[in-house]
XYZ file of C-alpha atoms in Angstrom:
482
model
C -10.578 -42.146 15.719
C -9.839 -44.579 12.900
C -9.141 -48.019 13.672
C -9.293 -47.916 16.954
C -6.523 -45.073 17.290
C -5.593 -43.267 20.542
C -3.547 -40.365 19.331
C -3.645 -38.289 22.297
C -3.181 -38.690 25.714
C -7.160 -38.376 26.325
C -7.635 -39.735 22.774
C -8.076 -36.361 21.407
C -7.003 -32.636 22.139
C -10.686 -32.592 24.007
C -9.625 -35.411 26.514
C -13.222 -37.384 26.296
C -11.288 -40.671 27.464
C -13.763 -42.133 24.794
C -13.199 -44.530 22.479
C -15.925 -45.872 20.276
C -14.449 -49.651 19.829
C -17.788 -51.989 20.349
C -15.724 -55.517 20.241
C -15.363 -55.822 23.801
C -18.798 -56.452 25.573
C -20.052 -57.148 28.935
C -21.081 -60.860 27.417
C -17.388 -61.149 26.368
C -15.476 -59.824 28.462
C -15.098 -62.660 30.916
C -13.051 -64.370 27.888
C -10.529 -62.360 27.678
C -7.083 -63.430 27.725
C -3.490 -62.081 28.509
C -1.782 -61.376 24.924
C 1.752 -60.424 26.065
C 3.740 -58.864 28.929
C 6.151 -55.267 27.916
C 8.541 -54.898 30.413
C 8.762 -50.902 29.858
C 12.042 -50.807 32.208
C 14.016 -50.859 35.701
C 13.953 -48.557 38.229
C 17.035 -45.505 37.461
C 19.979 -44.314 39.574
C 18.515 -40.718 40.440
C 17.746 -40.360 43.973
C 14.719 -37.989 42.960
C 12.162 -40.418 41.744
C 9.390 -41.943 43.118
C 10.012 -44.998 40.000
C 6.021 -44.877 38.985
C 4.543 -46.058 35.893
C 2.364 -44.133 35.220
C 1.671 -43.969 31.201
C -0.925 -44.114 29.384
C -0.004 -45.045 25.900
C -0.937 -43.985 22.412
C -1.988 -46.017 19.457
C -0.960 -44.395 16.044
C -0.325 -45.418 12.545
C -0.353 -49.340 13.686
C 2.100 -48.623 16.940
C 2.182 -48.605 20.687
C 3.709 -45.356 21.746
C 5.086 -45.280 25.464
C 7.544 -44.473 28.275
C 8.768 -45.671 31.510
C 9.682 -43.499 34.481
C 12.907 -42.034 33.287
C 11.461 -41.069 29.806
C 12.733 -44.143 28.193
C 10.220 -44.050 24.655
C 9.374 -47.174 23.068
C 7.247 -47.907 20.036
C 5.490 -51.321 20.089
C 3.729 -53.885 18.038
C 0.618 -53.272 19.600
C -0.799 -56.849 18.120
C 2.856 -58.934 19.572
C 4.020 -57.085 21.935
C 7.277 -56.985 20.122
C 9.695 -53.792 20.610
C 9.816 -52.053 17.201
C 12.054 -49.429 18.832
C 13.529 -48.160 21.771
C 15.021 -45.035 22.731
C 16.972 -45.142 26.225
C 17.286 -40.960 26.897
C 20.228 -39.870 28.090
C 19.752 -37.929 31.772
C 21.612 -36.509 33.697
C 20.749 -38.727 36.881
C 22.659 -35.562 39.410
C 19.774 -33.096 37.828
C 16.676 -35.316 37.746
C 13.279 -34.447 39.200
C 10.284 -36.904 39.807
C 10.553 -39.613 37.839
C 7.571 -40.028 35.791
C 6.165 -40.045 32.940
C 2.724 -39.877 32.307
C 2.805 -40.247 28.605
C 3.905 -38.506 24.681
C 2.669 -36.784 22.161
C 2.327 -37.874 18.926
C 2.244 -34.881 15.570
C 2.046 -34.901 12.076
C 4.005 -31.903 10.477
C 1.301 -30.443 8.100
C 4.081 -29.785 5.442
C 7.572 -31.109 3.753
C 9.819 -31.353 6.436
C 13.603 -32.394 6.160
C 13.471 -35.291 8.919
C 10.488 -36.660 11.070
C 7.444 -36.148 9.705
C 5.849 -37.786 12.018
C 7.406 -36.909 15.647
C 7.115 -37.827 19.617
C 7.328 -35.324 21.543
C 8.262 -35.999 25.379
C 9.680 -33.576 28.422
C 12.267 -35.601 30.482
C 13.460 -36.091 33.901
C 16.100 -33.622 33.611
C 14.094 -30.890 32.248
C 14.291 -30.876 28.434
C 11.496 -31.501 25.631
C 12.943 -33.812 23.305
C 11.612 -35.541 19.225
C 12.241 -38.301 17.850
C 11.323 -40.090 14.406
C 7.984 -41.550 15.228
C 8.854 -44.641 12.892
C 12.178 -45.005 13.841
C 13.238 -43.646 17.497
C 16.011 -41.748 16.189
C 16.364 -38.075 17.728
C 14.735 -35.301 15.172
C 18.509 -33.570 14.461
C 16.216 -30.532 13.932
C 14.660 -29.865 17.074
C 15.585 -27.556 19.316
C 19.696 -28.218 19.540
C 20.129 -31.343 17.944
C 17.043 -33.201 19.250
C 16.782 -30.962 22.414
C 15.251 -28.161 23.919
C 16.627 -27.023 27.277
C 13.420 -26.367 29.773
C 15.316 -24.999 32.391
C 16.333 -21.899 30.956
C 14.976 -18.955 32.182
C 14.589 -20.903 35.499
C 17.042 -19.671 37.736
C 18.157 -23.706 38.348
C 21.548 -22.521 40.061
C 19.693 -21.156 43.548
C 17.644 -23.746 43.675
C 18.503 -27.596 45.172
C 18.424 -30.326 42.243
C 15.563 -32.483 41.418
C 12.597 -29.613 42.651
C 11.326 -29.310 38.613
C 10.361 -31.150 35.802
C 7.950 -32.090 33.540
C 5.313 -35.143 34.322
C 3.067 -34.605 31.900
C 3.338 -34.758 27.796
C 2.985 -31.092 25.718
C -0.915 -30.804 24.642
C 0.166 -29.406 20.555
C -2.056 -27.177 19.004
C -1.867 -25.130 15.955
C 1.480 -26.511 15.775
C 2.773 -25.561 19.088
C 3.908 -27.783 21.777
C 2.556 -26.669 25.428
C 4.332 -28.338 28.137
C 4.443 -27.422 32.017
C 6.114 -28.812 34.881
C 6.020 -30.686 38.143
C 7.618 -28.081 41.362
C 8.266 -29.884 44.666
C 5.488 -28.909 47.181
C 5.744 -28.174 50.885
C 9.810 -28.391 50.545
C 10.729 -24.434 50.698
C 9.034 -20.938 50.054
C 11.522 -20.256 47.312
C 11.180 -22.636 44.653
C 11.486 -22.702 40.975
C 9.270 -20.838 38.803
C 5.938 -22.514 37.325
C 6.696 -21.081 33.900
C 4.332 -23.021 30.913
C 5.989 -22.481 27.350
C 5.015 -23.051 24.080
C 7.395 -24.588 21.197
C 7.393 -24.657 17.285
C 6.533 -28.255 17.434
C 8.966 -28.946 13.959
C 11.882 -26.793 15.130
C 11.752 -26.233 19.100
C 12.105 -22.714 18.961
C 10.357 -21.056 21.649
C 7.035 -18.815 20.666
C 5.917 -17.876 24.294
C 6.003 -18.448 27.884
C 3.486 -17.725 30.196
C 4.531 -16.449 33.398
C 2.200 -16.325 36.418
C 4.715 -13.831 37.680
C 4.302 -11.699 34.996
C 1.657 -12.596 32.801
C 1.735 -9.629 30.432
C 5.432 -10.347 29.168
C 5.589 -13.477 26.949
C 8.859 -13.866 25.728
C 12.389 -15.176 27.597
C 14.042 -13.520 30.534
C 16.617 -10.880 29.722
C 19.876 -12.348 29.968
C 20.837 -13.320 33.903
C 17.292 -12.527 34.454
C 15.062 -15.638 35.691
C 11.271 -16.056 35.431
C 9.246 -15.671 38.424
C 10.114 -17.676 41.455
C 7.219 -20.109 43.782
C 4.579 -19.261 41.302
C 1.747 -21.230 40.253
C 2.269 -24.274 38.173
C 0.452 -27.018 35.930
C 1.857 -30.241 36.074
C -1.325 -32.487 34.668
C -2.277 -32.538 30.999
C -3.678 -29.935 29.301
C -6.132 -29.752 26.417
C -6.841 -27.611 23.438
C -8.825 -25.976 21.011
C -7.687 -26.150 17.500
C -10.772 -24.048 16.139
C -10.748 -21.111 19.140
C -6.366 -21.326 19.056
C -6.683 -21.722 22.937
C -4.819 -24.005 25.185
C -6.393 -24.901 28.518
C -3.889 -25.294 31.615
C -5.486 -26.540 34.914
C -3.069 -24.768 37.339
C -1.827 -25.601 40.597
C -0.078 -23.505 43.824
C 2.803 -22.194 44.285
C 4.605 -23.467 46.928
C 3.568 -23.903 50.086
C 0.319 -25.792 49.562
C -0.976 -24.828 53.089
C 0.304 -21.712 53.879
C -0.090 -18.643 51.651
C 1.121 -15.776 53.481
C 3.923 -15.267 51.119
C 2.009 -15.154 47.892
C 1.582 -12.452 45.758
C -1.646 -10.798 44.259
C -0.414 -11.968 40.740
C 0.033 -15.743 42.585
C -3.820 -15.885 43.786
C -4.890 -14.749 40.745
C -3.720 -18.102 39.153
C -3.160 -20.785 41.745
C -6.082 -23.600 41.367
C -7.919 -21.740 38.539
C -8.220 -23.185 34.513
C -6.370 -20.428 32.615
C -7.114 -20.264 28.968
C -4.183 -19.050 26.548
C -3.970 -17.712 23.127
C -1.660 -20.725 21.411
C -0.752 -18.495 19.241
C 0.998 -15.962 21.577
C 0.598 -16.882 25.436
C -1.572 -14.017 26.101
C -4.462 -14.727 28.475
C -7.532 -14.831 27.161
C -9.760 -15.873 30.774
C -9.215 -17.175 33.821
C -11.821 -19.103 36.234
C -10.426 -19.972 39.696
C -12.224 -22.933 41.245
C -10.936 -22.560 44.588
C -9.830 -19.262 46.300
C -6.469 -18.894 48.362
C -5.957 -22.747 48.192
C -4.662 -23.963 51.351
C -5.333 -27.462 51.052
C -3.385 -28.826 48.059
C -6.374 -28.651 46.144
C -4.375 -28.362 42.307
C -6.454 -28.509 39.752
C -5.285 -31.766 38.492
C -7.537 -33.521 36.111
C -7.120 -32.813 32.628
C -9.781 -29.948 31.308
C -13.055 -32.235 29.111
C -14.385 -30.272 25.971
C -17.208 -30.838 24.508
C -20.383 -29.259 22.929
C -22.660 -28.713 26.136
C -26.768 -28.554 25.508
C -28.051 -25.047 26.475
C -31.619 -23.717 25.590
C -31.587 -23.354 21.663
C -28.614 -25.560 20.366
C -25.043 -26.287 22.491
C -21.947 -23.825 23.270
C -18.498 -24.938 23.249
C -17.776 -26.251 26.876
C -15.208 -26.730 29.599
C -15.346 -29.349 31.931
C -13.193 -29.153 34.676
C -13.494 -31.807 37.624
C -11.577 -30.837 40.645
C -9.932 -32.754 44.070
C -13.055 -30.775 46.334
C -14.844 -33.289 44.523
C -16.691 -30.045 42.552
C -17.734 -30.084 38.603
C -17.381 -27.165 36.787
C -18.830 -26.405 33.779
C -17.764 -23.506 31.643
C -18.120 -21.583 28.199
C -14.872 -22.702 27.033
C -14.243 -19.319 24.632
C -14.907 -17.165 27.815
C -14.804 -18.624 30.976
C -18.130 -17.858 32.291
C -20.038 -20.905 33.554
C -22.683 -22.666 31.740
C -23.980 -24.573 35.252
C -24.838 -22.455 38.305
C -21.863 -21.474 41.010
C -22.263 -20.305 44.193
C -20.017 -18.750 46.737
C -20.637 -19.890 50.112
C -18.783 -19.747 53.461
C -15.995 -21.566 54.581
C -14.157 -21.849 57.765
C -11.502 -19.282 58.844
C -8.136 -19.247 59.053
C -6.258 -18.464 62.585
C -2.850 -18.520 61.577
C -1.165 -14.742 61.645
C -0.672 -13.311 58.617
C -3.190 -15.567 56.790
C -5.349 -13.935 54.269
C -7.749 -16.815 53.582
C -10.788 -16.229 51.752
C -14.176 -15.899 53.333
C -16.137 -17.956 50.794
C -15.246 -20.759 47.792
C -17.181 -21.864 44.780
C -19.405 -24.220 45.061
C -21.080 -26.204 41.967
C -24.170 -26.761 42.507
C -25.553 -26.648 39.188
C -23.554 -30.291 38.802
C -23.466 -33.649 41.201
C -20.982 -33.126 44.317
C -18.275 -35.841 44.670
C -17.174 -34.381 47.951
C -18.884 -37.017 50.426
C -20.323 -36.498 53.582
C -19.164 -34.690 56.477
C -17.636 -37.303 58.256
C -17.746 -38.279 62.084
C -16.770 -40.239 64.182
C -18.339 -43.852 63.192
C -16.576 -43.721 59.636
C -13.437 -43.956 61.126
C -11.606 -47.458 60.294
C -9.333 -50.020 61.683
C -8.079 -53.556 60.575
C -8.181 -54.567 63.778
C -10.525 -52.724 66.743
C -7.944 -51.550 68.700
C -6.719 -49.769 65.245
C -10.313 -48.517 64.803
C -9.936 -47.007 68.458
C -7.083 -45.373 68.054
C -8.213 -43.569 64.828
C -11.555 -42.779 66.538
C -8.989 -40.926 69.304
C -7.480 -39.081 66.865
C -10.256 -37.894 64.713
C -11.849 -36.274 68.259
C -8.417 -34.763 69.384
C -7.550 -33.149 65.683
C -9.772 -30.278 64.368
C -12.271 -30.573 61.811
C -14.897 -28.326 60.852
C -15.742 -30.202 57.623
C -14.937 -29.385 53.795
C -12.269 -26.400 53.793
C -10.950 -26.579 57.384
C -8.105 -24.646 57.255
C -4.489 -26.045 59.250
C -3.572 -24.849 62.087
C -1.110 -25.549 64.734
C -2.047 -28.659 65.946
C -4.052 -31.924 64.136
C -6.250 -30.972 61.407
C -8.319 -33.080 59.080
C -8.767 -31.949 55.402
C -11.697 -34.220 53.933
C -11.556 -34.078 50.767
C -7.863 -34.860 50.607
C -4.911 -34.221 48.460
C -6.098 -37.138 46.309
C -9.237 -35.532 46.424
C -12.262 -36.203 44.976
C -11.403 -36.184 41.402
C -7.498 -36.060 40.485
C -5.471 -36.843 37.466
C -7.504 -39.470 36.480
C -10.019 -36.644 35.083
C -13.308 -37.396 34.019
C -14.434 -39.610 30.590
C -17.358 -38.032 28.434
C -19.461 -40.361 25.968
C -20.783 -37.881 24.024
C -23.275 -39.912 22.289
C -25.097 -41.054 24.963
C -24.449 -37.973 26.988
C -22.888 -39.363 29.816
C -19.921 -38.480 32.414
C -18.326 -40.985 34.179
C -16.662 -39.977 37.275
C -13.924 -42.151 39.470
C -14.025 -40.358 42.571
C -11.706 -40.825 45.375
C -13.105 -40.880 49.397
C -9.711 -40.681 51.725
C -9.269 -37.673 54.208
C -5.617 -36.566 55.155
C -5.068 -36.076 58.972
C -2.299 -33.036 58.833
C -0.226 -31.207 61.329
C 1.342 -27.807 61.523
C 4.311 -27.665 64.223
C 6.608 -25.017 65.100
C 10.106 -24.449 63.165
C 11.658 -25.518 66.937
C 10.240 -28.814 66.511
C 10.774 -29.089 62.889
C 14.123 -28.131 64.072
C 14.388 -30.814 66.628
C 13.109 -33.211 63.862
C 15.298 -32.624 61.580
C 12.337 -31.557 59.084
C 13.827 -30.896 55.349
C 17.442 -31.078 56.405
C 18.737 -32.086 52.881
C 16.825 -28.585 51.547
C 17.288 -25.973 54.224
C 15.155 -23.446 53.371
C 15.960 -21.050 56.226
C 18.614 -20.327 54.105
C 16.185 -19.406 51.581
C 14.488 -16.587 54.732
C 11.706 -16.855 56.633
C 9.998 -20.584 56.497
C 6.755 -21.325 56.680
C 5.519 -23.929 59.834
C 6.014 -27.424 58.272
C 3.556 -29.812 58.195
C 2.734 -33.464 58.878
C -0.066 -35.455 56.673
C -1.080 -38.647 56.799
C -4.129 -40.464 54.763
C -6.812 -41.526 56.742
């Protein structure tokens, strides 16, 4: 990258996390001196959010490209500090899903173009994919309906409470389409929106495809008063893509419930926690590599997919690097799928609950390092104080725990690695000069609880959603880190 530039949210389309600036040293460093302070913005009114910053910004053409929880975008001087712009979207606060906003994309329309040559691209709160003038903040009149393309059509909103969907993550653009996915509530209902990932003329917002995990051979919009697929699979994190191959990679999540999958669907399994490659071009699938089986564990692929050129015997092949929350490293041929490091399948613990189809074995890497941790026991259990450290020693022998992949049941469970896994959104950075990965692993278990829908019930569990309006629940759940 010239200068210093960061021009996409992993600093390229290959997400290496890289950069090659050399100024900053480990004799310098300790010299190093607060510049300025951006105060990127308050907390909303939506009742939805969670408020996180979580951005990571760009660096383009001599600006600081950002936003704040409630897709605010700001351009900064990235030497000052000073605001150059500021664009305060417009949500609709009754609407609005998780607030955050993990960053924007930045493209360069190869051609003449009427307004906004150079563009951000950003998905907001309240479901819509939105461009504005890169130099100036103004909306791009162009896009979509005058700045604005609506994400929840085709998503069957109306049944479904407020605030379960939106996009988290900025669209990965390739070949001149913008990719963009969405955040679905977990562990709230059975029925829940559809994890539908579309791709959009990146100049004028029209819609090319959409990739339904319902219905993965049909790529274009729902008839009219039809709805995608419900509680399918979805990818919320970032994706990454191949300019050269045309293929977008999507690291794809569950549908919901994340710990109990009676209610999925063949076409759901296929998809949940696997890296599914697409043609750009026209949403068809080109492979599909599952890194863990039945997920019941919120295991979500989460980190952003690493390309690179991986050494094989007799030059390199185009590779896939996918770090996951079991703390697992897979490495794949990124034009097929197949991986380039050895896998094995090996037994995990069963399932007990009725109904439960869970799957005998899971993929293990064990061509790569394992990030998993140890089994733990009894002695790595913690407490501020020792009467704390007692306590959590009780619980870990009263809850069940069979190590990595014990399945919930009614009762305690402990799930080690958990939710946060391992390896999460953070993904993985890749200096490809020296050859090196560098991994920030996490080590936390989750102690989790099914319980009956009487006591759920007697809770009050998920009042404000209901879902046994929506038929059958599954048993809640209780989780706490460890």
């Amino acid at each position: 990258a010239a200068d210093g530039e960061w021009a996409s949210y992993g600093n390229s389309p290959y997400g290496t996390r890289y950069s090659p600036l050399a100024q900053i040293t480990p004799a310098n460093v300790a010299g190093l001196e607060q510049a300025w302070v951006y105060h990127a913005g308050q907390p909303g009114p939506d009742r939805h959010s969670a408020h996180q910053l979580e951005v990571t910004p760009l660096m383009v053409d001599g600006l600081l490209y950002g936003c704040d929880a409630h897709t605010a975008v700001f351009a900064l001087d990235p030497v000052t500090g000073k605001q150059v712009w500021r664009h305060n979207t417009p949500i609709d606060a009754a609407i609005g899903g998780r607030g955050v906003c993990r960053g924007v994309s930045y493209y360069r329309a190869p051609g003449p173009v009427d307004e906004c040559p150079t563009r951000i691209l950003v998905g907001t709160v309240d479901n819509r994919l939105i461009a504005l003038d890169a130099k100036t903040g103004k909306s791009c009149l162009g896009f979509g309906d005058k700045g604005s393309v609506d994400l929840s059509e085709g998503e069957g909103l109306s049944k479904f409470a407020p605030g379960l969907i939106n996009p988290t993550s900025p669209p990965t653009i390739v070949r001149g389409v913008a990719v963009i996915g969405a955040y679905v509530v977990d562990n709230q209902a059975v029925d829940v929106p559809p994890g539908v990932i579309r791709g959009y003329d990146a100049v004028t917002g029209q819609l090319k495809w959409a990739f339904d995990p319902g219905r993965p051979d049909e790529h274009g919009a729902p008839a009219p008063g039809q709805a995608y697929v419900p509680s399918t699979p979805n990818s919320w994190p970032v994706f990454s893509g191949d300019e050269a191959l045309g293929l977008v990679y999507l690291p794809m999540g569950n549908g919901s419930p994340d710990f109990y999958g009676v209610k999925r669907t063949p076409e759901t399994d296929r998809f949940s926690s696997a890296v599914v490659a697409l043609d750009v071009e026209t949403g068809a699938v080109r492979w599909v590599f599952q890194a863990i089986h039945h997920d019941l564990w919120d295991y979500d692929l989460a980190a952003q997919p690493v390309l690179t050129d991986f050494p094989v015997a007799g030059g390199t092949v185009p590779a896939l690097i996918e770090a996951t929350k079991t703390g697992q490293i897979f490495v794949l041929d990124r034009r097929t799928g197949q991986p380039l490091t050895k896998v094995e399948e090996k037994p995990v613990p069963a399932s007990i609950i009725a109904g439960e189809r869970a799957s005998p074995t899971q993929p293990f890497s064990t061509g790569m390092p394992d990030f998993a941790g140890p089994r733990l026991t009894e002695a790595d259990m913690w407490g501020i104080s020792p009467f704390d450290q007692l306590y959590c020693r009780i619980q870990f022998r009263r809850a069940h725990y069979e190590g990595m992949y014990t399945p919930l049941r009614l009762g305690p469970t402990i799930r080690s690695p958990g939710e946060l896994g391992g390896i999460d959104w953070g993904s993985v950075s890749l200096d490809e000069k020296h050859q090196l990965l560098i991994v920030n692993s996490n080590l936390m278990a989750d102690y989790d609880e099914f319980i009956s829908r009487q006591q759920a019930d007697k809770e009050h569990v998920f009042a404000d959603l209901d879902p046994r309006k929506k038929g059958a629940p599954p048993p809640p759940y209780r989780s706490a880190a460890m």
